[in-house]
């Protein structure tokens, strides 16, 4: 792999920490007790609330 066309100034400009993606809920809040049926029920409940059914 050749790196002849790399813009060194551009690399220097962005060579710093940036924002991180954060999941919601935060990863530590996940639980193995929340299974596929719970997921489906949460979606259904959310949709009912969203559309006032």
CSV table of N, CA and C in Angstrom, one decimal:
chain,number,residue,atom,x,y,z
A,1,UNK,N,0.8,-1.2,0.0
A,1,UNK,CA,0.0,0.0,0.0
A,1,UNK,C,0.9,1.2,0.0
A,2,UNK,N,0.6,2.2,-0.9
A,2,UNK,CA,1.4,3.4,-1.0
A,2,UNK,C,0.7,4.5,-0.3
A,3,UNK,N,1.4,5.4,0.4
A,3,UNK,CA,0.8,6.5,1.1
A,3,UNK,C,1.4,7.8,0.5
A,4,UNK,N,1.6,7.9,-0.8
A,4,UNK,CA,2.2,9.1,-1.4
A,4,UNK,C,1.2,10.2,-1.4
A,5,UNK,N,0.0,9.9,-1.5
A,5,UNK,CA,-1.0,11.0,-1.7
A,5,UNK,C,-1.8,11.4,-0.5
A,6,UNK,N,-1.2,11.1,0.7
A,6,UNK,CA,-1.8,11.4,1.9
A,6,UNK,C,-1.5,12.9,2.3
A,7,UNK,N,-2.5,13.6,2.6
A,7,UNK,CA,-2.3,15.0,3.0
A,7,UNK,C,-2.0,15.1,4.5
A,8,UNK,N,-0.7,15.3,4.8
A,8,UNK,CA,-0.2,15.3,6.2
A,8,UNK,C,-0.8,16.4,7.0
A,9,UNK,N,-1.0,17.5,6.4
A,9,UNK,CA,-1.7,18.6,7.2
A,9,UNK,C,-3.1,18.3,7.6
A,10,UNK,N,-3.8,17.6,6.7
A,10,UNK,CA,-5.2,17.1,7.1
A,10,UNK,C,-5.1,16.1,8.2
A,11,UNK,N,-4.2,15.2,8.2
A,11,UNK,CA,-4.0,14.2,9.2
A,11,UNK,C,-3.7,14.9,10.6
A,12,UNK,N,-2.8,15.9,10.5
A,12,UNK,CA,-2.5,16.7,11.8
A,12,UNK,C,-3.8,17.4,12.3
A,13,UNK,N,-4.6,18.0,11.4
A,13,UNK,CA,-5.8,18.7,11.8
A,13,UNK,C,-6.7,17.8,12.6
A,14,UNK,N,-6.9,16.6,12.1
A,14,UNK,CA,-7.9,15.7,12.7
A,14,UNK,C,-7.3,14.7,13.7
A,15,UNK,N,-6.0,14.9,14.1
A,15,UNK,CA,-5.4,13.9,15.0
A,15,UNK,C,-5.7,14.3,16.4
A,16,UNK,N,-6.9,14.2,16.8
A,16,UNK,CA,-7.3,14.5,18.2
A,16,UNK,C,-8.6,13.7,18.5
A,17,UNK,N,-8.9,13.6,19.8
A,17,UNK,CA,-10.1,12.8,20.2
A,17,UNK,C,-11.4,13.5,19.6
A,18,UNK,N,-12.3,12.8,19.3
A,18,UNK,CA,-13.6,13.3,18.8
A,18,UNK,C,-14.8,12.7,19.7
A,19,UNK,N,-16.0,13.1,19.4
A,19,UNK,CA,-17.1,12.6,20.1
A,19,UNK,C,-17.3,11.1,19.9
A,20,UNK,N,-17.7,10.5,20.9
A,20,UNK,CA,-18.0,9.0,20.9
A,20,UNK,C,-19.5,8.8,20.7
A,21,UNK,N,-19.8,7.7,20.0
A,21,UNK,CA,-21.2,7.3,19.9
A,21,UNK,C,-21.6,6.8,21.2
A,22,UNK,N,-22.8,7.2,21.7
A,22,UNK,CA,-23.4,6.7,22.9
A,22,UNK,C,-24.7,6.0,22.6
A,23,UNK,N,-24.8,4.8,23.1
A,23,UNK,CA,-26.1,4.1,22.9
A,23,UNK,C,-27.1,4.5,23.9
A,24,UNK,N,-28.3,4.3,23.6
A,24,UNK,CA,-29.4,4.5,24.6
A,24,UNK,C,-30.3,3.3,24.6
A,25,UNK,N,-30.5,2.6,25.7
A,25,UNK,CA,-29.9,3.0,27.0
A,25,UNK,C,-28.5,2.7,27.0
A,26,UNK,N,-27.7,3.3,28.0
A,26,UNK,CA,-26.3,3.0,28.0
A,26,UNK,C,-26.0,1.5,28.1
A,27,UNK,N,-25.0,1.0,27.6
A,27,UNK,CA,-24.6,-0.4,27.6
A,27,UNK,C,-24.7,-1.0,29.0
A,28,UNK,N,-24.3,-0.3,30.0
A,28,UNK,CA,-24.4,-1.0,31.4
A,28,UNK,C,-25.8,-1.3,31.8
A,29,UNK,N,-26.8,-0.6,31.2
A,29,UNK,CA,-28.2,-0.8,31.6
A,29,UNK,C,-28.8,-2.0,30.9
A,30,UNK,N,-28.1,-2.7,29.9
A,30,UNK,CA,-28.7,-3.8,29.3
A,30,UNK,C,-28.8,-5.0,30.2
A,31,UNK,N,-29.7,-5.9,30.0
A,31,UNK,CA,-29.9,-7.0,30.9
A,31,UNK,C,-30.3,-8.2,30.1
A,32,UNK,N,-29.8,-9.4,30.5
A,32,UNK,CA,-30.1,-10.6,29.9
A,32,UNK,C,-31.5,-11.1,30.2
A,33,UNK,N,-32.1,-10.4,31.2
A,33,UNK,CA,-33.5,-10.7,31.5
A,33,UNK,C,-34.5,-10.1,30.6
A,34,UNK,N,-34.1,-9.2,29.7
A,34,UNK,CA,-34.9,-8.6,28.7
A,34,UNK,C,-34.8,-9.4,27.4
A,35,UNK,N,-35.8,-10.2,27.1
A,35,UNK,CA,-35.7,-11.1,26.0
A,35,UNK,C,-36.5,-10.7,24.8
A,36,UNK,N,-36.6,-11.5,23.8
A,36,UNK,CA,-37.3,-11.2,22.5
A,36,UNK,C,-38.7,-10.8,22.7
A,37,UNK,N,-39.4,-11.5,23.6
A,37,UNK,CA,-40.8,-11.1,23.8
A,37,UNK,C,-40.9,-9.7,24.5
A,38,UNK,N,-40.0,-9.4,25.4
A,38,UNK,CA,-40.0,-8.1,26.0
A,38,UNK,C,-39.8,-7.0,25.0
A,39,UNK,N,-38.9,-7.3,24.1
A,39,UNK,CA,-38.5,-6.4,23.0
A,39,UNK,C,-39.8,-6.1,22.2
A,40,UNK,N,-40.4,-7.2,21.7
A,40,UNK,CA,-41.6,-7.0,20.9
A,40,UNK,C,-42.7,-6.2,21.6
A,41,UNK,N,-42.9,-6.6,22.9
A,41,UNK,CA,-43.9,-5.9,23.7
A,41,UNK,C,-43.6,-4.4,23.9
A,42,UNK,N,-42.3,-4.1,24.0
A,42,UNK,CA,-41.9,-2.7,24.2
A,42,UNK,C,-42.2,-1.9,22.9
A,43,UNK,N,-42.0,-2.5,21.8
A,43,UNK,CA,-42.2,-1.9,20.5
A,43,UNK,C,-43.7,-1.6,20.3
A,44,UNK,N,-44.5,-2.6,20.6
A,44,UNK,CA,-46.0,-2.5,20.5
A,44,UNK,C,-46.5,-1.4,21.4
A,45,UNK,N,-46.0,-1.4,22.6
A,45,UNK,CA,-46.5,-0.4,23.6
A,45,UNK,C,-46.1,1.0,23.2
A,46,UNK,N,-44.8,1.1,22.7
A,46,UNK,CA,-44.4,2.4,22.2
A,46,UNK,C,-45.2,2.9,21.0
A,47,UNK,N,-45.5,2.0,20.1
A,47,UNK,CA,-46.3,2.4,18.9
A,47,UNK,C,-47.7,2.8,19.4
A,48,UNK,N,-48.3,2.1,20.3
A,48,UNK,CA,-49.6,2.4,20.8
A,48,UNK,C,-49.6,3.8,21.4
A,49,UNK,N,-48.6,4.1,22.2
A,49,UNK,CA,-48.5,5.4,22.8
A,49,UNK,C,-48.3,6.5,21.8
A,50,UNK,N,-47.4,6.2,20.8
A,50,UNK,CA,-47.1,7.2,19.8
A,50,UNK,C,-48.3,7.6,19.0
A,51,UNK,N,-49.2,6.6,18.7
A,51,UNK,CA,-50.3,6.9,17.8
A,51,UNK,C,-51.6,7.0,18.6
A,52,UNK,N,-51.5,7.0,20.0
A,52,UNK,CA,-52.7,7.2,20.8
A,52,UNK,C,-53.8,6.2,20.5
A,53,UNK,N,-53.4,4.9,20.4
A,53,UNK,CA,-54.4,3.9,20.1
A,53,UNK,C,-55.0,3.3,21.3
